[in-house]
Coordinates of C-alpha atoms and ligand atoms in Angstrom, one line a residue:
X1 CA 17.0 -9.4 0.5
X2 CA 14.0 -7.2 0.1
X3 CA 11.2 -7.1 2.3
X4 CA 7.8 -6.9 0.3
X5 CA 5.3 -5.7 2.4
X6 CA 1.4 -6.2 1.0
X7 CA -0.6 -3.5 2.5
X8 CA -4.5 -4.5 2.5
X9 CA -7.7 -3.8 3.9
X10 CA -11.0 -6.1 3.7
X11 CA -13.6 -3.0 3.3
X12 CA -12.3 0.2 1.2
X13 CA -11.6 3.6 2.3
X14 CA -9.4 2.4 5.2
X15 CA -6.1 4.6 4.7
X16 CA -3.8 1.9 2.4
X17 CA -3.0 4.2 -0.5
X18 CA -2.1 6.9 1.9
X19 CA -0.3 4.7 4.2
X20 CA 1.6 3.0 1.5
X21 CA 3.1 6.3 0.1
X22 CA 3.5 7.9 3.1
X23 CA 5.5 4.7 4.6
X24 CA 7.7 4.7 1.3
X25 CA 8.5 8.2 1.4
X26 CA 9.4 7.9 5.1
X27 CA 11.7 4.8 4.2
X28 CA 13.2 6.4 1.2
X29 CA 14.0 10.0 3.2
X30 CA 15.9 7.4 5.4
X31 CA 18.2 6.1 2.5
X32 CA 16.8 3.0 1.5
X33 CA 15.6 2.0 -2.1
X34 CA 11.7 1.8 -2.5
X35 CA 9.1 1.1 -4.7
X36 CA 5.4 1.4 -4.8
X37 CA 3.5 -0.7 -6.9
X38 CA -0.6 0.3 -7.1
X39 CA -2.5 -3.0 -7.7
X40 CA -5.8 -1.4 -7.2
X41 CA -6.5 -2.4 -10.8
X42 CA -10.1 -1.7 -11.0
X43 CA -9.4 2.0 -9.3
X44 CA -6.1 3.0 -9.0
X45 CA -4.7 6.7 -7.5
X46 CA -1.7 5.9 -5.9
X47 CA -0.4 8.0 -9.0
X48 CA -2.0 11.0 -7.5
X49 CA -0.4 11.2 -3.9
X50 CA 2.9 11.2 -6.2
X51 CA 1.6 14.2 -8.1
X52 CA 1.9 12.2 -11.3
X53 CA 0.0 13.6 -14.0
X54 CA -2.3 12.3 -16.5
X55 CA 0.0 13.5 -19.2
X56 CA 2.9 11.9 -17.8
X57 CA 1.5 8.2 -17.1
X58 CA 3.2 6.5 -20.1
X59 CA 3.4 2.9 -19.7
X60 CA 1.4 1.7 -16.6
X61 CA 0.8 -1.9 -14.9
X62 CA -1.3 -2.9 -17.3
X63 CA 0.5 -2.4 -20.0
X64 CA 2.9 -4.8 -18.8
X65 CA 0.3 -7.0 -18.3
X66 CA -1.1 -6.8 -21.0
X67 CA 2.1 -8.0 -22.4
X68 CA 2.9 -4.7 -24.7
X69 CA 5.8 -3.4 -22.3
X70 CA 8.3 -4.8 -19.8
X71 CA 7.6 -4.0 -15.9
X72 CA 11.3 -1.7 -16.1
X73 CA 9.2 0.9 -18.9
X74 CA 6.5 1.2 -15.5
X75 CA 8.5 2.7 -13.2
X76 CA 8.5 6.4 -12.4
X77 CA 11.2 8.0 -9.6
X78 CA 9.8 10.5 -8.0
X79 CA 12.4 10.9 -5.1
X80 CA 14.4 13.9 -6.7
X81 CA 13.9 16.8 -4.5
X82 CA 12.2 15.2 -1.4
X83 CA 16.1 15.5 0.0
X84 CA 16.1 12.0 0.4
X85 CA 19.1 10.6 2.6
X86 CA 22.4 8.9 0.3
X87 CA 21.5 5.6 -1.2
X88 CA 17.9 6.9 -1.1
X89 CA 15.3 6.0 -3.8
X90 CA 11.7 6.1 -4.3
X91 CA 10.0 4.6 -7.4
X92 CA 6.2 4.3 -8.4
X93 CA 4.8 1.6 -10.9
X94 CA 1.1 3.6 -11.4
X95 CA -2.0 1.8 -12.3
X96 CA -3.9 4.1 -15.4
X97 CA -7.0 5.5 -14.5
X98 CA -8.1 4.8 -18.7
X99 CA -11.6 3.0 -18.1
X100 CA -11.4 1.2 -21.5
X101 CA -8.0 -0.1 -21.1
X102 CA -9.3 -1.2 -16.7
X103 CA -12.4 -3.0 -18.2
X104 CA -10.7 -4.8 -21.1
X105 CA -8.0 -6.3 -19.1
X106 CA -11.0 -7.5 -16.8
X107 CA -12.5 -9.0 -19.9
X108 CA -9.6 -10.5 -20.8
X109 CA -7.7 -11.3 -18.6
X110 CA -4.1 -11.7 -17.2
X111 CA -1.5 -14.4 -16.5
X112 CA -1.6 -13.5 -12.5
X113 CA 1.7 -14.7 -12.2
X114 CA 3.5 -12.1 -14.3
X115 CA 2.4 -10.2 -11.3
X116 CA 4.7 -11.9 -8.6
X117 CA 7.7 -12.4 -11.7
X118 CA 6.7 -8.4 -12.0
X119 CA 7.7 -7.4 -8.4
X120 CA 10.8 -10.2 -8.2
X121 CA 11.9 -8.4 -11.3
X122 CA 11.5 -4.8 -9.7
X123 CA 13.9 -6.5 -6.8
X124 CA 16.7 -6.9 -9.0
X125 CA 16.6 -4.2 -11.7
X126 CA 16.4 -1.5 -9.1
X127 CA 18.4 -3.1 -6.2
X128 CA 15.7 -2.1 -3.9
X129 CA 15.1 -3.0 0.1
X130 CA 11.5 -2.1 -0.1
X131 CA 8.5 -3.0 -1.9
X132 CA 5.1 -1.7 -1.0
X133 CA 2.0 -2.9 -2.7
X134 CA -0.9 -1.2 -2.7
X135 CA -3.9 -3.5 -2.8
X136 CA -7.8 -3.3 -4.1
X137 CA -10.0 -4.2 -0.9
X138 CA -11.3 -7.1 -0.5
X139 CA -10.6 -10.7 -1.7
X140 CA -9.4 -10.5 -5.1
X141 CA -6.9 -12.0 -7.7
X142 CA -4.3 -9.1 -7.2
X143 CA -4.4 -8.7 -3.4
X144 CA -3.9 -12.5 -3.4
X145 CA -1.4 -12.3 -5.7
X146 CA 0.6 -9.8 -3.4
X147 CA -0.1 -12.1 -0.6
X148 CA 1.8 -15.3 -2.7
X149 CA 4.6 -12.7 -2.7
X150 CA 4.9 -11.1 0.4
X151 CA 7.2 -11.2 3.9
X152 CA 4.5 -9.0 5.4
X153 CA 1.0 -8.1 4.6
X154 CA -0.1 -5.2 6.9
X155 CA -4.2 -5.4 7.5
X156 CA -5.7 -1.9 7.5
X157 CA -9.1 -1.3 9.1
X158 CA -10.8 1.3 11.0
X159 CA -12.6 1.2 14.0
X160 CA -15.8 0.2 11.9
X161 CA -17.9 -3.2 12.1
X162 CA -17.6 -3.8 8.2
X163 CA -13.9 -3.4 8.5
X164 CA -13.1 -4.9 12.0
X165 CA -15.2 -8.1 10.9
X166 CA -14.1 -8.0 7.4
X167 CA -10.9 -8.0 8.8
X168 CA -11.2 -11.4 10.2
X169 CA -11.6 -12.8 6.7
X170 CA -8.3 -11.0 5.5
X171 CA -6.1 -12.2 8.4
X172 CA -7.8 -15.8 7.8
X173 CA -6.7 -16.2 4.1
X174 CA -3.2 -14.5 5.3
X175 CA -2.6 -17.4 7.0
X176 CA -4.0 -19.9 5.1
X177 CA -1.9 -18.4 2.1
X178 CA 1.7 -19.2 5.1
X179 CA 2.5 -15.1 4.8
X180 CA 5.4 -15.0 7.3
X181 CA 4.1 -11.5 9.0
X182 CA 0.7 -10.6 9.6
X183 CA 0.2 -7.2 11.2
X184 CA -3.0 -4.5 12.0
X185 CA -2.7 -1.1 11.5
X186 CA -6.0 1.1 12.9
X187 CA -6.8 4.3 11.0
X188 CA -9.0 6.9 11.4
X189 CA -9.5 6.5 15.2
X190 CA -11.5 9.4 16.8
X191 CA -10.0 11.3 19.6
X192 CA -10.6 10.6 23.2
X193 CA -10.6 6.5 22.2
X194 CA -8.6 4.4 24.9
X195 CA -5.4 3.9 22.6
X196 CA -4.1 0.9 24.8
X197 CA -7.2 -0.8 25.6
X198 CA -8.3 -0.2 21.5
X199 CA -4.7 -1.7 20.7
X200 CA -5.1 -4.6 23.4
X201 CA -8.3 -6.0 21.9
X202 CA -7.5 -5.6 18.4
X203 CA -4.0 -8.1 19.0
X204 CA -6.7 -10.1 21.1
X205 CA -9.0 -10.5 18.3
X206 CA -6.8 -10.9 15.5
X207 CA -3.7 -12.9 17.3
X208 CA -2.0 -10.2 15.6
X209 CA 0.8 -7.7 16.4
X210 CA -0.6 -4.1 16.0
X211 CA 2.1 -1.9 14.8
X212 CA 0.2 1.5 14.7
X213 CA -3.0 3.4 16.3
X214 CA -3.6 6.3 13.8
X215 CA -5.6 8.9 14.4
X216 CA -8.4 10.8 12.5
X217 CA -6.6 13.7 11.1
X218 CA -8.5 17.1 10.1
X219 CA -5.1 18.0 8.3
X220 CA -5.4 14.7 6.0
X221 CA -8.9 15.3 5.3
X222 CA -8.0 18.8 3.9
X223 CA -4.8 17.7 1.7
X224 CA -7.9 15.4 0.3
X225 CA -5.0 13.3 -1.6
X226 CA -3.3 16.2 -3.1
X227 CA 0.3 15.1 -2.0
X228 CA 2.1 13.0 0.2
X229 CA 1.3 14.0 4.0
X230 CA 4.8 13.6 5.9
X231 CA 6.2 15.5 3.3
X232 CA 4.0 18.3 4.2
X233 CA 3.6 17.8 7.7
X234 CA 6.6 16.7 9.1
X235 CA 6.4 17.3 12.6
X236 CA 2.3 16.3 13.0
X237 CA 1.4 13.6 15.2
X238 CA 0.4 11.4 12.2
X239 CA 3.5 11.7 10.5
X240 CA 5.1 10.4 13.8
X241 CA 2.5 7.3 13.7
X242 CA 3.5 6.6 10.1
X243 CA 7.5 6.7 11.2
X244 CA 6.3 3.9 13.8
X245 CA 4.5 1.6 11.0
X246 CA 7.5 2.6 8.9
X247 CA 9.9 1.2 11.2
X248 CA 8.1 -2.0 12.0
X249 CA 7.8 -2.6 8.3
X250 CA 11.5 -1.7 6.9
X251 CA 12.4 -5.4 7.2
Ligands
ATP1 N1 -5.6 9.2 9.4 C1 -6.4 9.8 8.6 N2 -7.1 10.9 9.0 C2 -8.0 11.5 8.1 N3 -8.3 11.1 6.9 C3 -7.6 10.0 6.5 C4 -6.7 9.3 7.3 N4 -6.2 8.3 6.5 C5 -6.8 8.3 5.3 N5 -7.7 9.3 5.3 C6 -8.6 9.7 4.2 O1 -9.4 8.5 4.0 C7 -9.7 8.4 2.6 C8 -9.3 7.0 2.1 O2 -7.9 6.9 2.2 P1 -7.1 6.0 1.1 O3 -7.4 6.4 -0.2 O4 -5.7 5.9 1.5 O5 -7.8 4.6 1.5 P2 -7.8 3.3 0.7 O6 -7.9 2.2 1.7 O7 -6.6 3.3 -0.2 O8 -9.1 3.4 -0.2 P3 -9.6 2.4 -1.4 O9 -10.0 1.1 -0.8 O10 -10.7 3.2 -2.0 O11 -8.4 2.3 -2.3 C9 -9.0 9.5 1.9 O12 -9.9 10.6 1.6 C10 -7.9 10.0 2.9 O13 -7.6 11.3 2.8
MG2 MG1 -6.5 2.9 -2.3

């Protein structure tokens, strides 16, 4: 069975779109089948980590939800090349960045459940052990919509009072919404913080298992979301703290 993991934050900015591709791309370099599905609707750019260009979108989430393709026409693999190990796969289902086509889909509206029938779908067609789904911050029909659906749903804040209290509200509806596996993963922590005493009261707070500390990384900031950081960086300390939340995700 495949584990769908829901990766959220309650404030923006925390790290999910990076953490989400660079957790794929870990799992998929270790031979399992994965796909990443961006359900930031309103601003999507997982696309761009993968180096998927504009001219090369096609068919995108909304299309299929907007009922004028099936989910399958989404999918892009972009694993060819990474030297991904045998049975490897990585697939992307991109969100379009087309303004006219985000806001009328907003004004229209969607059948939220295609989204969950989307992702079960994905499951079968592309025998995959891994789901990842990118989420919009905050409390909104599509992060709740990956919450309906997922094993895990992996709370992302950084050491921040808008985060670390909004995160309080995230774990809450998590558990009100019965997902089996609540986790915390800190990002952007600043050097010289207390590591185990930061993780201690965060699992405190929360009742939750914290399954990575990352740090604040001056390589990150200068890739500035130009391409998939393990991939570039395989031997940096962050890549080794995304192997850690890779692990404790893989299900
Ligand atoms: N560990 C890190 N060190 C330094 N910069 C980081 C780190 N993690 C993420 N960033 C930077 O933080 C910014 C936000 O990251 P990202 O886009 O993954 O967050 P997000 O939660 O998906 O944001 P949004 O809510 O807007 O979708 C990016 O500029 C990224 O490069
Ligand atoms: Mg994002």
């Amino acid at each position: 069975m495949a584990a769908v993991v829901a990766v959220h934050s309650y404030a923006g900015g925390a790290g999910k779109s990076h953490l989400t591709a660079n957790v794929a791309t870990l799992l998929a370099l270790d031979g399992l089948r994965v796909a990443v599905v961006d359900l930031d609707i309103p601003a999507p750019g997982l696309h761009l980590l993968f180096a998927i260009a504009d001219a090369d979108m096609g068919y995108c989430l909304k299309d299929y939800l907007m009922g004028e393709c099936e989910i399958e026409d989404t999918v892009r693999e972009v694993g060819a090349g990474l030297g991904l190990a045998a049975g490897g796969a990585l697939f992307v289902v991109p969100s379009s960045m087309d303004g006219e086509r985000i806001l009328d889909l907003q004004q229209r509206g969607y059948d939220i459940a295609l989204l969950g029938a989307a992702i079960r779908r994905l499951v079968d067609r592309f025998a995959l052990d891994v789901v990842v789904l990118d989420t919009h911050a905050g409390t909104n029909d599509e992060s709740m919509a990956a919450f309906a659906v997922a094993d895990t749903v992996a709370v992302v804040l950084r050491p921040d009072l808008q985060h670390t209290r909004g995160s309080q509200l995230t774990v809450s509806l998590a558990r009100q919404m019965g997902v089996p596996r609540i986790v915390m993963v800190l990002n952007l922590v600043a050097a010289g913080v207390d590591l185990a005493a930061l993780r201690a009261r965060t699992e405190e707070q929360y009742r939750c298992e914290v399954v990575a500390v990352l740090p604040d990384c001056q390589e990150m900031t200068a890739l500035g979301s130009g391409g998939v950081f393990v991939l570039l960086h395989p031997s940096h300390r962050l890549t080794r703290c995304y192997r850690d939340v890779a692990s404790r995700l893989r299900g």
